[in-house]
């Protein structure tokens, strides 16, 4: 593989042993993938850093890296961790302490501690720029909504890529590797506005195209449903890449690249028919997978205002970011808390014990990604619910 003089210098230890070892791994992986060269990335997004999933070996590895003088070469953000940095939610102290050690190791290497799976909502990401990201919903989002280029990379590899500021050029880092293979048309009329239906559609598309790459022709009623579509699709797709007609910058170029694509026609009414919301018992509502942004939280606040001071009979937990909390007034925060709606920061139920700690065994959720992971990762059951109407289950019970 071709390496510039600067990359050769990194590889041969001119910038320290840690950088040399990171470079050796990145080059080795590039050789295996038959990459022709390395490319410089603008950002990195690290995932897989909850103490729940990496335990003591991961903690010690990150602390060892941090003890060396190595620092991240590019702007680097971090996915949700196993704790809410403002509220312990009854989580065991030892777990919290160890999670903080992981956070501090990443901080000392220069990571920005946004601790969210939606960094794309706070970054200005330009089309056709390169990134090394490891959170599947975010990968799908920046590829589809910004035409910004990242492969679906494993968390530990992103740490190394962030240290050297480079990734091997292969797959989705090349235009030919991004050529769609299937045209998926969604029939059934109006724009899709329902987050649950968008998530079920994402899963259906992934099942239909397998490892092919869809060019999706459908209409969506806003960013919240596109987030659900892509989060669910990325959960079930090996590469998390799709192009959306009229949404993805340069979509016409992608359309022109296809050579005899396979055509798949889906009827949204079939998906709606199969989406029956179950009337079963549950302990809490969970919203915010992917993390809710300010618009989604404001739609919850408007819903609560329409209830005229009624309090939810079951607790509602919403995962969101410090940016959202900082954007809300004290009155809005009080309104939510008094309505039994709790904002949970910097974490996610599938990498945290917090739901179990507050006594939840079954949640109602709109997120098809949560439906996949909750039972597998932390043994929590789910029932499905429908976007903002999920709140009806808690208020009108
Ligand atoms: Fe984010 Fe967790 Fe969902 S990381 S996308 S809230 S599974």
XYZ file of C-alpha atoms and ligand atoms in Angstrom:
404
model
C 0.000 0.000 0.000
C 1.231 3.491 -0.823
C 2.232 5.570 2.261
C 3.224 9.233 2.288
C 6.505 10.277 3.940
C 4.583 11.477 6.989
C 2.743 8.139 7.268
C 6.047 6.263 6.932
C 7.430 8.384 9.750
C 4.449 7.555 11.968
C 4.838 3.879 11.131
C 8.523 3.890 12.042
C 8.111 5.476 15.457
C 8.978 9.139 14.808
C 5.834 10.146 16.721
C 6.153 7.629 19.541
C 5.559 3.937 20.104
C 1.783 4.147 20.570
C 1.285 5.953 17.266
C 3.645 3.470 15.551
C 1.646 0.507 16.878
C -1.683 2.135 15.911
C -0.293 2.825 12.418
C 0.928 -0.760 12.070
C -2.594 -2.054 12.775
C -4.255 0.435 10.406
C -1.777 -0.469 7.615
C -2.147 -4.206 8.270
C -5.939 -3.976 8.104
C -5.599 -1.918 4.923
C -3.381 -4.603 3.371
C -5.906 -7.320 4.222
C -8.703 -5.227 2.692
C -6.534 -4.543 -0.384
C -6.673 -0.775 0.170
C -4.428 1.162 -2.213
C -3.598 3.924 0.308
C -4.683 5.661 3.493
C -7.012 8.642 3.530
C -7.148 11.469 6.036
C -10.322 11.659 8.104
C -12.006 14.817 9.418
C -13.676 13.245 12.462
C -13.831 10.002 14.415
C -16.713 8.703 16.502
C -15.847 6.013 19.045
C -18.451 3.450 20.169
C -18.313 0.415 22.434
C -17.002 2.164 25.545
C -19.609 1.220 28.125
C -18.128 -0.597 31.116
C -21.065 -3.007 30.698
C -19.731 -4.200 27.338
C -15.927 -3.861 27.600
C -15.427 -4.580 31.310
C -12.008 -4.477 32.989
C -9.963 -5.545 29.915
C -11.347 -2.634 27.855
C -10.914 -0.207 30.740
C -7.274 -1.230 31.239
C -6.543 -1.062 27.502
C -7.873 2.509 27.273
C -6.043 3.568 30.432
C -2.783 2.140 29.050
C -3.285 4.078 25.816
C -4.045 7.249 27.772
C -0.882 6.842 29.870
C 1.232 7.035 26.734
C 1.646 10.493 25.246
C -0.616 9.613 22.289
C -3.468 11.996 21.554
C -6.286 11.885 19.005
C -5.193 13.400 15.728
C -8.696 14.534 14.645
C -11.905 15.799 16.280
C -13.186 12.725 18.119
C -16.576 12.180 19.742
C -17.806 9.305 21.892
C -21.006 7.236 21.924
C -23.278 6.826 24.965
C -21.668 5.128 27.945
C -23.115 2.982 30.743
C -24.064 5.890 33.024
C -25.919 9.176 33.085
C -23.249 11.679 34.099
C -25.768 13.749 36.108
C -27.926 11.111 37.807
C -26.906 7.691 39.153
C -30.392 6.095 38.715
C -29.449 3.658 41.475
C -26.564 2.083 39.516
C -23.931 0.337 41.591
C -21.067 2.639 42.710
C -18.276 0.364 41.492
C -19.812 0.320 37.988
C -20.078 4.121 38.005
C -16.466 4.560 39.166
C -15.129 2.242 36.477
C -17.207 3.958 33.800
C -15.733 7.297 34.885
C -12.230 5.861 34.524
C -13.068 4.960 30.889
C -14.487 8.446 30.284
C -11.412 10.073 31.802
C -9.037 7.938 29.727
C -10.821 9.039 26.539
C -10.834 12.640 27.741
C -7.105 12.645 28.384
C -6.536 11.455 24.806
C -8.487 14.485 23.625
C -12.001 13.129 22.960
C -14.960 15.507 23.105
C -17.279 13.994 25.667
C -20.641 14.478 23.990
C -21.498 10.865 24.819
C -24.265 10.659 22.259
C -25.161 8.402 19.339
C -26.377 11.444 17.381
C -23.194 13.524 17.018
C -24.439 14.346 13.506
C -27.058 16.676 15.044
C -24.294 18.926 16.448
C -21.651 18.778 13.716
C -21.566 20.532 10.370
C -20.694 17.583 8.143
C -19.821 18.371 4.543
C -20.619 16.007 1.651
C -17.782 13.874 0.322
C -15.593 14.242 3.401
C -14.068 11.199 5.140
C -14.836 10.053 8.682
C -14.153 7.014 10.891
C -17.335 6.225 12.812
C -18.394 3.197 14.791
C -22.048 3.709 15.694
C -24.316 2.114 13.122
C -27.221 4.598 13.233
C -24.795 7.507 12.931
C -22.909 5.820 10.084
C -26.149 5.290 8.166
C -27.226 8.863 8.882
C -24.126 10.737 7.685
C -23.817 8.534 4.604
C -27.491 8.925 3.624
C -28.277 12.471 4.769
C -24.924 14.178 4.148
C -23.214 11.901 1.623
C -20.293 12.006 4.063
C -18.212 8.892 3.782
C -17.571 6.368 6.513
C -17.405 2.619 6.624
C -19.107 0.692 9.464
C -15.967 0.354 11.590
C -15.451 -1.590 14.843
C -15.013 0.583 17.973
C -11.396 -0.414 18.792
C -10.321 0.231 15.197
C -11.811 3.737 15.361
C -9.678 4.472 18.442
C -6.565 3.584 16.407
C -7.778 5.498 13.333
C -8.417 8.568 15.507
C -4.843 8.347 16.858
C -3.331 8.375 13.370
C -6.073 10.429 11.660
C -6.370 7.947 8.844
C -8.283 4.918 7.530
C -7.534 2.528 4.686
C -9.284 3.476 1.443
C -11.714 0.648 0.691
C -15.446 -0.096 0.393
C -17.609 2.910 1.241
C -14.536 5.176 1.071
C -14.567 4.749 -2.717
C -17.232 5.948 -5.142
C -17.455 2.535 -6.818
C -17.957 0.893 -3.409
C -20.995 3.104 -2.878
C -22.845 2.198 -6.079
C -26.420 1.180 -5.225
C -27.515 -2.265 -6.364
C -31.283 -2.215 -5.753
C -33.992 0.371 -6.359
C -36.515 0.093 -3.534
C -39.811 1.912 -4.189
C -42.264 2.391 -1.364
C -45.814 2.728 -2.561
C -48.868 3.734 -0.607
C -49.276 7.439 -1.042
C -48.401 10.068 1.501
C -45.166 10.815 3.357
C -44.221 8.457 6.181
C -44.651 10.352 9.464
C -44.735 7.562 11.972
C -41.392 6.618 13.625
C -42.450 3.017 14.315
C -43.498 2.490 10.686
C -40.240 4.092 9.484
C -38.268 1.694 11.710
C -40.203 -1.333 10.460
C -39.594 -0.167 6.894
C -35.843 0.086 7.600
C -35.804 -3.505 8.855
C -37.821 -4.711 5.851
C -35.436 -3.027 3.396
C -32.402 -4.613 5.092
C -34.072 -8.040 4.915
C -34.948 -7.571 1.242
C -31.561 -6.303 -0.015
C -29.236 -8.388 2.189
C -25.719 -7.155 1.533
C -26.888 -5.151 -1.520
C -27.091 -1.361 -1.355
C -30.527 0.207 -1.705
C -31.511 3.354 -3.563
C -34.700 4.193 -1.699
C -37.588 6.048 -3.297
C -40.020 7.095 -0.572
C -41.272 10.258 1.101
C -40.591 11.064 4.743
C -42.243 13.636 6.954
C -39.143 14.910 8.753
C -35.858 14.186 10.433
C -37.264 12.143 13.346
C -38.653 9.474 11.009
C -35.482 9.414 8.908
C -33.495 8.774 12.120
C -35.739 5.792 12.940
C -35.581 4.445 9.376
C -31.781 4.545 9.326
C -31.228 3.301 12.891
C -33.351 0.250 12.226
C -31.899 -0.350 8.755
C -28.342 -0.109 10.127
C -29.150 -2.656 12.836
C -30.057 -5.268 10.250
C -27.721 -4.302 7.396
C -24.097 -5.510 7.233
C -22.884 -2.111 5.950
C -25.559 0.462 7.010
C -25.413 2.252 3.640
C -28.354 3.477 1.619
C -29.074 6.370 -0.721
C -32.408 8.184 -0.332
C -33.897 9.782 -3.412
C -34.245 13.549 -2.909
C -32.460 13.442 0.484
C -28.898 12.234 -0.134
C -26.728 14.947 -1.707
C -25.582 13.748 -5.154
C -28.440 11.206 -5.273
C -28.800 11.715 -9.014
C -25.167 10.704 -9.513
C -25.812 7.538 -7.489
C -28.933 6.817 -9.558
C -26.916 7.162 -12.769
C -24.236 4.759 -11.449
C -26.585 1.775 -11.283
C -26.260 -0.856 -13.947
C -29.428 -2.966 -14.282
C -30.430 -2.669 -10.620
C -32.828 -5.120 -9.073
C -36.245 -3.505 -8.439
C -38.095 -4.057 -5.169
C -41.569 -2.671 -4.590
C -42.875 -2.388 -1.056
C -46.347 -1.300 -0.022
C -46.316 0.793 3.149
C -49.858 -0.420 3.904
C -48.521 -3.985 4.336
C -46.034 -2.683 6.905
C -48.732 -0.656 8.701
C -50.982 -3.759 8.757
C -48.226 -5.795 10.471
C -47.366 -3.107 13.008
C -50.178 -3.818 15.487
C -49.382 -2.142 18.782
C -49.734 -4.669 21.561
C -51.930 -4.010 24.555
C -49.751 -5.733 27.093
C -48.496 -4.741 30.455
C -45.312 -2.699 30.678
C -43.366 -0.881 33.386
C -42.203 2.253 31.566
C -42.018 4.006 28.219
C -38.582 4.490 26.667
C -37.982 7.080 23.944
C -34.746 8.405 22.532
C -33.144 5.676 20.472
C -31.371 7.270 18.648
C -30.982 10.079 21.207
C -33.778 12.612 20.957
C -32.815 16.048 19.653
C -34.451 19.307 20.666
C -37.344 19.002 18.169
C -38.328 15.567 19.442
C -38.148 16.662 23.084
C -40.207 19.774 22.266
C -42.897 17.581 20.706
C -43.068 15.693 24.033
C -43.319 19.010 25.925
C -46.152 20.125 23.639
C -47.922 16.819 24.209
C -47.623 17.266 27.982
C -48.973 20.820 27.755
C -51.989 19.467 25.893
C -52.661 17.154 28.852
C -53.185 20.140 31.186
C -51.148 19.066 34.177
C -52.061 15.382 34.142
C -49.238 13.160 35.358
C -48.183 9.999 33.489
C -49.219 6.885 35.400
C -46.147 5.019 34.199
C -42.705 6.636 34.085
C -41.363 7.810 30.752
C -37.583 7.822 30.173
C -36.148 9.835 27.289
C -32.489 9.462 26.305
C -31.021 12.702 25.074
C -27.921 14.880 25.155
C -26.453 17.614 27.361
C -27.046 20.052 24.442
C -30.794 19.446 24.661
C -30.928 19.883 28.443
C -29.012 23.155 28.087
C -31.526 24.378 25.503
C -34.567 23.862 27.749
C -35.844 26.400 30.272
C -36.187 25.503 33.949
C -40.004 25.665 33.491
C -39.821 23.098 30.703
C -37.557 20.817 32.753
C -39.923 21.097 35.744
C -42.950 20.399 33.546
C -41.401 17.141 32.338
C -40.260 16.012 35.786
C -43.655 16.835 37.345
C -45.326 14.781 34.599
C -43.248 11.695 35.462
C -41.091 12.142 32.329
C -37.360 11.795 32.969
C -34.556 12.959 30.701
C -31.649 10.526 30.793
C -28.285 11.810 29.563
C -25.186 10.337 27.967
C -26.374 6.731 28.080
C -28.548 4.159 26.353
C -30.569 1.288 27.842
C -28.770 -1.395 25.876
C -25.349 -0.493 27.307
C -26.444 0.524 30.798
C -28.026 -1.145 33.822
C -30.188 1.942 34.524
C -33.567 0.508 33.441
C -33.073 -2.539 35.652
C -31.878 -0.287 38.493
C -35.155 1.640 38.421
C -37.164 -1.604 38.401
C -38.114 -1.845 34.718
C -38.507 -5.300 33.175
C -40.728 -4.460 30.190
C -40.662 -1.194 28.220
C -42.900 0.233 25.547
C -40.737 1.618 22.730
C -41.092 3.033 19.227
C -37.522 2.070 18.317
C -37.047 -1.061 16.208
C -33.334 -0.932 17.106
C -34.209 -1.163 20.817
C -36.548 -4.072 20.066
C -33.578 -5.944 18.603
C -31.087 -5.227 21.396
C -33.037 -4.937 24.670
C -33.802 -8.649 25.156
C -30.402 -9.784 23.828
C -28.139 -7.335 25.687
C -29.818 -6.760 29.031
C -32.765 -9.163 29.264
C -35.482 -6.492 29.103
C -38.740 -7.243 27.265
C -40.537 -4.741 25.066
C -43.861 -3.925 23.548
C -44.033 -1.652 20.530
C -45.726 1.724 20.475
C -46.244 4.472 17.978
C -44.144 7.644 18.122
C -45.670 10.420 20.222
C -48.699 8.154 20.755
C -46.448 6.034 22.987
C -47.213 8.679 25.588
C -50.950 7.866 25.402
C -50.085 4.487 26.934
C -48.631 6.226 29.980
C -51.132 9.075 30.324
C -54.436 7.459 29.387
C -53.940 4.075 30.979
Fe -28.247 5.227 20.516
Fe -28.402 3.194 22.117
Fe -30.156 3.487 20.259
S -26.543 4.021 21.273
S -29.023 4.412 18.596
S -29.857 4.883 22.016
S -29.271 1.529 20.904
